[in-house]
Short mmCIF file of C-alpha atoms in Angstrom, two decimals:
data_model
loop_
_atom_site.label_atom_id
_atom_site.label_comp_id
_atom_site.label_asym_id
_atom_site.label_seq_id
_atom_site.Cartn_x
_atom_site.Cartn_y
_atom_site.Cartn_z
CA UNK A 1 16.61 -12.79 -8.24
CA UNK A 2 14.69 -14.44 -5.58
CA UNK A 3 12.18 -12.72 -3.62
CA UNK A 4 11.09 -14.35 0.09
CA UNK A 5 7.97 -13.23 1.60
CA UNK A 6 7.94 -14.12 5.29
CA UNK A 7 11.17 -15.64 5.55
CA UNK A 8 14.10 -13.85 4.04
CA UNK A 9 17.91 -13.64 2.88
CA UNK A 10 20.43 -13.62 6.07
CA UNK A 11 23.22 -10.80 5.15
CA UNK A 12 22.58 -7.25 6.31
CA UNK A 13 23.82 -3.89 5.28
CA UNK A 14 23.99 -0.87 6.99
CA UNK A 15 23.04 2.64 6.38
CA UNK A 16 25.30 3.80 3.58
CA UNK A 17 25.64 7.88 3.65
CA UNK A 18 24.53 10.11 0.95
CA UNK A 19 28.03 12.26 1.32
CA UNK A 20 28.72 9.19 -0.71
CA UNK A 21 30.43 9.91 -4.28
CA UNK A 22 28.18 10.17 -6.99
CA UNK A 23 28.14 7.45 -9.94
CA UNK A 24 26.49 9.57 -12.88
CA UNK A 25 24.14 12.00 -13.34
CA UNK A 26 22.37 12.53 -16.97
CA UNK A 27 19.68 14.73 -17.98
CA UNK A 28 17.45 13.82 -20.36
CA UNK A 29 14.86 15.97 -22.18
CA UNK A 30 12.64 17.42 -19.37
CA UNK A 31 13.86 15.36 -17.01
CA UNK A 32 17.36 13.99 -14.94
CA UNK A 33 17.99 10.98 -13.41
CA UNK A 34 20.85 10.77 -10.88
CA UNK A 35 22.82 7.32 -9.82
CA UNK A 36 23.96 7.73 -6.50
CA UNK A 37 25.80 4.28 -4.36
CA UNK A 38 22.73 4.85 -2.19
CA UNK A 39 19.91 5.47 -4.27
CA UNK A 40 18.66 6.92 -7.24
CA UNK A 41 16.80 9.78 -8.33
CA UNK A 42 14.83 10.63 -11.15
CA UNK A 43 13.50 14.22 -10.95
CA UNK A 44 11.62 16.41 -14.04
CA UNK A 45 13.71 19.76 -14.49
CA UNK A 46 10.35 21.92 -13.81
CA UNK A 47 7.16 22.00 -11.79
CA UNK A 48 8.07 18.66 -9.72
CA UNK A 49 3.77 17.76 -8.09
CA UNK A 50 5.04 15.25 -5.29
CA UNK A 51 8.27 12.76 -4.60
CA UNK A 52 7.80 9.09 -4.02
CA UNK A 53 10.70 7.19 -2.09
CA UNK A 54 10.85 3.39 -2.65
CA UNK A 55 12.30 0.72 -1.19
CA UNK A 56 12.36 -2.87 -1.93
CA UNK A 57 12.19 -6.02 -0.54
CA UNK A 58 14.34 -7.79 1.21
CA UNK A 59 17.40 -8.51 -1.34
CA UNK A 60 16.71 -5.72 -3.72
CA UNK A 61 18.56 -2.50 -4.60
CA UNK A 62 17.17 -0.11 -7.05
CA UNK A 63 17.90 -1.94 -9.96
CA UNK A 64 15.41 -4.74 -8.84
CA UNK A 65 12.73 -2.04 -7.68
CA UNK A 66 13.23 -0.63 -11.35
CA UNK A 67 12.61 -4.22 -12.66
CA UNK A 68 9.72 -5.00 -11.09
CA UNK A 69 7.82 -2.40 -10.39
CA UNK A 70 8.00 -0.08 -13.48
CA UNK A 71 6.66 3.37 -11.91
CA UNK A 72 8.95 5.75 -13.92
CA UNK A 73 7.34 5.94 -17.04
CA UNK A 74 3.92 7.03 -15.42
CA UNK A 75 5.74 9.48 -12.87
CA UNK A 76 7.79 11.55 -15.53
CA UNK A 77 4.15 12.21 -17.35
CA UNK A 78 2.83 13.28 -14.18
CA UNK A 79 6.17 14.94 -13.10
CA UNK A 80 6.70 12.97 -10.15
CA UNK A 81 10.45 12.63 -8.92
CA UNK A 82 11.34 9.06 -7.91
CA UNK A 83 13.66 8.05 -5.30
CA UNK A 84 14.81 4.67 -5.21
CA UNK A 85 16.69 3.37 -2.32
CA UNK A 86 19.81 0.94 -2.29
CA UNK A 87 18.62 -0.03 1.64
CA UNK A 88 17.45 -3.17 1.91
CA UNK A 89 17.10 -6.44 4.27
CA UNK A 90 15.69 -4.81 7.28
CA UNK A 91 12.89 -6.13 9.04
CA UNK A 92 12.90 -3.74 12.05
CA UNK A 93 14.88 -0.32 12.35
CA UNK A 94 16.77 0.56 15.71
CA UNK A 95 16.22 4.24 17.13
CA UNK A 96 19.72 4.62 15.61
CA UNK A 97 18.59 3.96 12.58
CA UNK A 98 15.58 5.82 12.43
CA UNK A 99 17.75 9.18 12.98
CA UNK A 100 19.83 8.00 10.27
CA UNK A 101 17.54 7.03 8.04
CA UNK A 102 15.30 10.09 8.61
CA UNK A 103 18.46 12.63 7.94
CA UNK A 104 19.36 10.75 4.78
CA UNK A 105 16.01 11.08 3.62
CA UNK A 106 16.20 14.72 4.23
CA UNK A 107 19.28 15.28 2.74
CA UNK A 108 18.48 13.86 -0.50
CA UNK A 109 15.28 16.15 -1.35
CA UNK A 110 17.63 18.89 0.25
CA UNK A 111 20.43 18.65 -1.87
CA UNK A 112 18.48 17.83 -4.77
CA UNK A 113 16.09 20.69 -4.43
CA UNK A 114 12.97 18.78 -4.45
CA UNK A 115 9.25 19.85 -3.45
CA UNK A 116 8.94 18.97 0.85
CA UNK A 117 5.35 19.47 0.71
CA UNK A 118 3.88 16.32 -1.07
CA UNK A 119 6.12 13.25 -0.11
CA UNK A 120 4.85 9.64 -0.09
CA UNK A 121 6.67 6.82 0.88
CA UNK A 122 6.08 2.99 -0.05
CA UNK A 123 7.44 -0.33 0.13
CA UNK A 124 7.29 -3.91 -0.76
CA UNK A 125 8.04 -6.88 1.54
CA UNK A 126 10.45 -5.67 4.42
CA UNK A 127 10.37 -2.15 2.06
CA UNK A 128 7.22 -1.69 3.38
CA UNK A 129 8.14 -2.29 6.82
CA UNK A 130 10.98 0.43 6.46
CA UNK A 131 8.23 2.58 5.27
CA UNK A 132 5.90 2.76 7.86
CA UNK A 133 8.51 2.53 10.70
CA UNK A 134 10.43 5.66 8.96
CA UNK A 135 7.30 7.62 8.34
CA UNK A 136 5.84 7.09 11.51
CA UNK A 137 9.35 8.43 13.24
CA UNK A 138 9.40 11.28 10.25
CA UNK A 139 5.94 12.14 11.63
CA UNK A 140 6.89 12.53 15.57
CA UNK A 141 9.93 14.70 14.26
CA UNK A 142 7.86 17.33 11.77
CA UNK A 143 9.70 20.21 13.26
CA UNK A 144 13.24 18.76 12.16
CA UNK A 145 11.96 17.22 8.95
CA UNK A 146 9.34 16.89 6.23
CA UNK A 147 6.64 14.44 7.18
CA UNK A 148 4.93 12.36 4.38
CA UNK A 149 1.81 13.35 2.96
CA UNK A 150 1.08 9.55 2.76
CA UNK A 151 2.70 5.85 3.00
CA UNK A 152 1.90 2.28 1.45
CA UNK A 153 3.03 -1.02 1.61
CA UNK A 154 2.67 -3.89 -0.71
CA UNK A 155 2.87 -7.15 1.04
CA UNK A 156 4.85 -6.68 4.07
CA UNK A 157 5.45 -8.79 7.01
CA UNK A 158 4.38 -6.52 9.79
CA UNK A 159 3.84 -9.01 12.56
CA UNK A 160 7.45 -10.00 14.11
CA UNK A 161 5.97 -12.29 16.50
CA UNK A 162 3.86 -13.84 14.03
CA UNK A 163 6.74 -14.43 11.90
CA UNK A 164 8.53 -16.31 15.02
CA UNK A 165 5.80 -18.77 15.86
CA UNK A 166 4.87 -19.38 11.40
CA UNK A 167 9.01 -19.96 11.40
CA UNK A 168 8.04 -22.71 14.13
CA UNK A 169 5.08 -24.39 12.24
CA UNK A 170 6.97 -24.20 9.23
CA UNK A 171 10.31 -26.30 10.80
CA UNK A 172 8.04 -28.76 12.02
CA UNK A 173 5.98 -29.10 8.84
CA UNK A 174 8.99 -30.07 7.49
CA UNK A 175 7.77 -29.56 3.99
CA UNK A 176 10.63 -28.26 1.89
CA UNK A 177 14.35 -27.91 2.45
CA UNK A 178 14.28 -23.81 1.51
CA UNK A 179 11.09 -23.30 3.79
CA UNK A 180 13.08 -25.44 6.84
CA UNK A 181 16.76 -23.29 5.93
CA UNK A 182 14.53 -19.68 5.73
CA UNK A 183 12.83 -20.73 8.91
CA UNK A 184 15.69 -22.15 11.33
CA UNK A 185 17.35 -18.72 9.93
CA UNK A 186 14.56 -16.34 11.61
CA UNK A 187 13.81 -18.20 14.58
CA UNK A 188 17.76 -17.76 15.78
CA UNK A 189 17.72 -13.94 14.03
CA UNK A 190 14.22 -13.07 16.08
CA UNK A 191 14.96 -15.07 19.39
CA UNK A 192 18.95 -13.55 19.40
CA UNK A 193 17.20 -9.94 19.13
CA UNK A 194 14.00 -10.77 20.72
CA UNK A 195 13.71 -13.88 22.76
CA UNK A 196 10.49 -15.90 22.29
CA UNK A 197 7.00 -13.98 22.15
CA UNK A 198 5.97 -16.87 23.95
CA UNK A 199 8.21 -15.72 26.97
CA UNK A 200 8.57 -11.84 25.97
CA UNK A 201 6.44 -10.32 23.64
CA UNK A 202 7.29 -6.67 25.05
CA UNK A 203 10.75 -6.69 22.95
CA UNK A 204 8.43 -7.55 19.86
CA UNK A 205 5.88 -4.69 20.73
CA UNK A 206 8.50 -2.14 20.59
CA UNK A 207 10.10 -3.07 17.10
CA UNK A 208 7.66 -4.17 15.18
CA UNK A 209 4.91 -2.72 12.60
CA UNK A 210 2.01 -4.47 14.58
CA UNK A 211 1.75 -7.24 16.91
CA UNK A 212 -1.79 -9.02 16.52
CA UNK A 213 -1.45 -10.81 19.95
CA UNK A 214 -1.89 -7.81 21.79
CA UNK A 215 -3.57 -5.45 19.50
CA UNK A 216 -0.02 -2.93 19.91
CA UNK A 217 0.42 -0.58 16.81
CA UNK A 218 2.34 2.05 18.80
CA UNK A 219 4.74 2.49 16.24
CA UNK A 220 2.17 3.63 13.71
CA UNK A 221 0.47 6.24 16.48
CA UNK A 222 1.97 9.25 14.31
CA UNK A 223 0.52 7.97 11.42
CA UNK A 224 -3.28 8.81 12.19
CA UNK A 225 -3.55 11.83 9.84
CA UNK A 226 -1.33 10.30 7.07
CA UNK A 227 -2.77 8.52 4.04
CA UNK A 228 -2.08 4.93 4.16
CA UNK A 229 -2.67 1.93 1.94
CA UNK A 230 -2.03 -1.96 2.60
CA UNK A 231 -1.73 -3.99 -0.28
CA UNK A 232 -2.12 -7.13 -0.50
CA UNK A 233 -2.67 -10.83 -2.18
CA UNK A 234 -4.94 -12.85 -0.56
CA UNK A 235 -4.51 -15.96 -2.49
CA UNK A 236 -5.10 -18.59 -0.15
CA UNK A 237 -4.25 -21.48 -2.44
CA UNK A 238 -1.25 -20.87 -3.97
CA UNK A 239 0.23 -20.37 -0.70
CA UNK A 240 -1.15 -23.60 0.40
CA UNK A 241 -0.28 -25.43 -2.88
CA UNK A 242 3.50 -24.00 -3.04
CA UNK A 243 4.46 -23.62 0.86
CA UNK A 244 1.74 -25.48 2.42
CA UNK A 245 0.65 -22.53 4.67
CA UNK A 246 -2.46 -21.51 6.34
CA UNK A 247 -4.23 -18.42 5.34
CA UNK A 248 -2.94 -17.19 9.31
CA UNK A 249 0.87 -17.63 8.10
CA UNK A 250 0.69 -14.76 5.24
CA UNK A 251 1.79 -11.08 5.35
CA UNK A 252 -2.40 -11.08 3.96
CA UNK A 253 -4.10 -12.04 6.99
CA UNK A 254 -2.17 -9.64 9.39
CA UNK A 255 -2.26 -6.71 7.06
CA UNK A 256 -6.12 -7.26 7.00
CA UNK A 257 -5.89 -7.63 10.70
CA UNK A 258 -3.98 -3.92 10.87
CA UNK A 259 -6.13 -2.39 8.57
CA UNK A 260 -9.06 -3.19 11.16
CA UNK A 261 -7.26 -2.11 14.34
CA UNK A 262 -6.26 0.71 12.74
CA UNK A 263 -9.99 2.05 11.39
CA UNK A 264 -11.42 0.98 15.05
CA UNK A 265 -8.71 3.19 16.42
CA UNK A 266 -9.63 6.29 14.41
CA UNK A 267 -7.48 6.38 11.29
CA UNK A 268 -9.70 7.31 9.05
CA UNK A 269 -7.54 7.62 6.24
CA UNK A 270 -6.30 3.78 5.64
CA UNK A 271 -7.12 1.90 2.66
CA UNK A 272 -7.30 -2.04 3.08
CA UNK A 273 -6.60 -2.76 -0.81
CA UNK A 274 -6.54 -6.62 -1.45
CA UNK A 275 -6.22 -7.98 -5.04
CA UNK A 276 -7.10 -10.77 -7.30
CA UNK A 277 -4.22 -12.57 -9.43
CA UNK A 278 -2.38 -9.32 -10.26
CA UNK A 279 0.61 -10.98 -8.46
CA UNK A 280 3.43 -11.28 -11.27
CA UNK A 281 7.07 -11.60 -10.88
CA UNK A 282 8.79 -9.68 -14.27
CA UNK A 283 10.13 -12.64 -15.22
CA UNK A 284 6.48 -14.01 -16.00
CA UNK A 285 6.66 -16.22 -12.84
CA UNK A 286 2.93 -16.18 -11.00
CA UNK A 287 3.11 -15.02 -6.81
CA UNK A 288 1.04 -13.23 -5.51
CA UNK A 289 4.35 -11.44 -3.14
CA UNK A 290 4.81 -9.14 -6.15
CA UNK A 291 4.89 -5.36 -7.23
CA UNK A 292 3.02 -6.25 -9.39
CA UNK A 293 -0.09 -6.12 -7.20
CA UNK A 294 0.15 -2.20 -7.50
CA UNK A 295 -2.19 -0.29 -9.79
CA UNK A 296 0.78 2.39 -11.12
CA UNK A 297 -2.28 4.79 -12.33
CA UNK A 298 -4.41 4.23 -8.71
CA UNK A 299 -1.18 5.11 -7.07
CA UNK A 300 -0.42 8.12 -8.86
CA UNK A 301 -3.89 8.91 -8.64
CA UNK A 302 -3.82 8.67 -5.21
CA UNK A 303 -0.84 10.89 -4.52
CA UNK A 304 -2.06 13.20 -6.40
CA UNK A 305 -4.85 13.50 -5.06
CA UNK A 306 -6.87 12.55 -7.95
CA UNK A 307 -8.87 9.67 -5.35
#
C-alpha cells in the first residue's frame, strides 16, 4: 500500500454508520475483538484503564493501521481497548461531519460499554488531522459527549494553505511524474473548496488544523487543557534526496511551528516529540512518514499516566 505524506490519494468516502451490520465478533481469553464495516474494536472483558481511537492515513482502513502500527499487543497487557477506524482520506471535516463523526464516536464506547473517562485519540497523516479537528469539536460539546483525556498526531499535514502553495513549488519543480500528478490533484481539490490563500486565506483559517501565515489555531482553542503530542520526522535529507523538498514543504516544519504557537498561547500540556530514523514502513521500506515513529511503550505510558 502506498502511503502519501503531503499530497494524497483522490477518492473520498463518507461517514459510514455504526447501525451498520456487524462482520464477527470473537472473544478470546481475557479479551474480544469485534469487526465492525466501520471499525474495529478490541476490548479486555474486565477492568478496561483507558480507550484509544485510531485512524489512519490517508488510504488506510484498519487493516493497514493494524499493519503498521502494531499497538495491540502492548494495549491488551495494559488492558487498553483499541478502536480502529475504517474513515479515512479526509483532510478537513465539515461541521456536518463533525456531528457525525462525534455521535459515531459516542455510540461505539456506548454500545460497547466502554470506560468514558480516559479516552485518547491519535492519528497518522490526515488521521491525525481527523484527530485534532474531532477532539477539539468533542471538547466544545462535553455536555453531549465524552471529551478526550488527550490527542496525538504522527506526521500530519496541518497547514492547508501550506499544502496549496508546496503543491505549486512542487508542479513547477517538475521533478517527478507522481509528485507533478499528487500536486495538480490538490491544487484543483484545495482551490475548488478553498480558492487560493493567496486571494482568500479566511476559507483556509476556518478548516484547517493551523494556518502558519496568520498564526490562526482556532480550531484547536478547546484543546488547551487536553494532553497533546506532535510527532514527527525531521529528516531533512531524505526528503530532499527522494522529493527534492525544502525543510519548509514537510508536515515537520509546521508541526514544530504549532507546537510553538501553541506553548506561547498557554497550552501547557503539548509535547513537540521529533525523532531520529525511527521512520519504517512494515514492509522494511525507510520514510520517515511512518507509524513507526511512535514509541508504543511512551504512548501507553503516557495515557496512562505513567509520564
Amino acid at each position: 500500500m502506498k502511503t502519501i505524506s503531503i499530497i494524497l490519494m483522490l477518492t473520498f468516502f463518507g461517514f459510514v454508520s455504526c447501525k451498520q451490520k456487524e462482520k464477527s465478533s470473537k472473544e478470546n481469553t481475557g479479551f474480544t475483538e469485534i469487526i465492525k464495516d466501520d471499525y474495529e474494536l478490541y476490548k479486555p472483558n474486565h477492568s478496561i484503564n483507558a480507550v484509544l481511537i485510531l485512524f489512519g492515513g490517508y488510504p488506510e482502513v484498519a487493516e493497514d493501521i493494524k499493519r503498521e502500527f502494531k499497538i495491540l499487543e502492548i494495549a491488551k497487557k495494559n488492558n487498553i481497548a483499541v478502536i480502529l477506524s475504517n474513515l479515512n482520506q479526509k483532510l478537513w471535516l465539515e461541521k456536518n461531519e463533525q456531528q457525525q463523526l462525534a455521535k459515531s464516536l459516542q455510540n461505539i464506547v456506548e454500545d460497547n460499554q466502554l470506560p468514558t473517562d480516559n479516552i485518547f485519540i491519535g492519528g497518522f497523516s490526515s488521521g491525525g488531522v481527523v484527530s485534532l479537528l474531532i477532539s477539539n469539536y468533542i471538547a466544545a460539546m462535553k455536555e453531549s459527549y465524552n471529551a478526550p483525556k488527550g490527542v496525538f498526531i504522527v506526521d500530519s499535514p496541518i497547514d492547508l494553505a501550506a499544502l496549496y502553495l508546496s503543491s505549486e513549488k512542487n508542479i513547477e519543480r517538475n521533478f517527478s511524474k507522481p509528485s507533478i500528478q499528487e500536486s495538480t490533484w490538490l491544487l484543483e481539490t484545495l482551490g475548488r473548496n478553498f480558492g487560493n490563500p493567496a486571494e482568500d486565506i479566511k476559507k483556509y483559517e476556518d478548516k484547517a488544523v493551523f494556518t502558519f501565515s496568520t498564526n490562526n489555531t482556532s480550531n484547536l482553542k478547546n484543546l488547551k487543557n487536553t494532553k497533546i503530542r506532535l510527532y514527527t520526522e525531521p529528516d531533512t535529507i531524505w526528503w530532499k534526496k527522494n522529493r527534492m523538498a525544502d525543510y519548509d514543504q514537510t508536515n515537520s516544519y509546521y508541526i514544530k511551528l504549532l507546537s510553538e504557537t501553541l506553548k506561547k498561547s498557554g497550552f501547557n500540556n503539548v509535547e513537540y516529540i521529533p525523532t531520529v530514523n525511527k521512520g519504517y514502513r512494515a514492509n522494511g521500506e525507510r520514510h520517515p512518514h511512518s507509524w513507526s515513529i511512535v514509541d508504543k511503550k511512551d504512548l501507553i505510558d503516557w495515557i496512562l499516566n505513567k509520564k
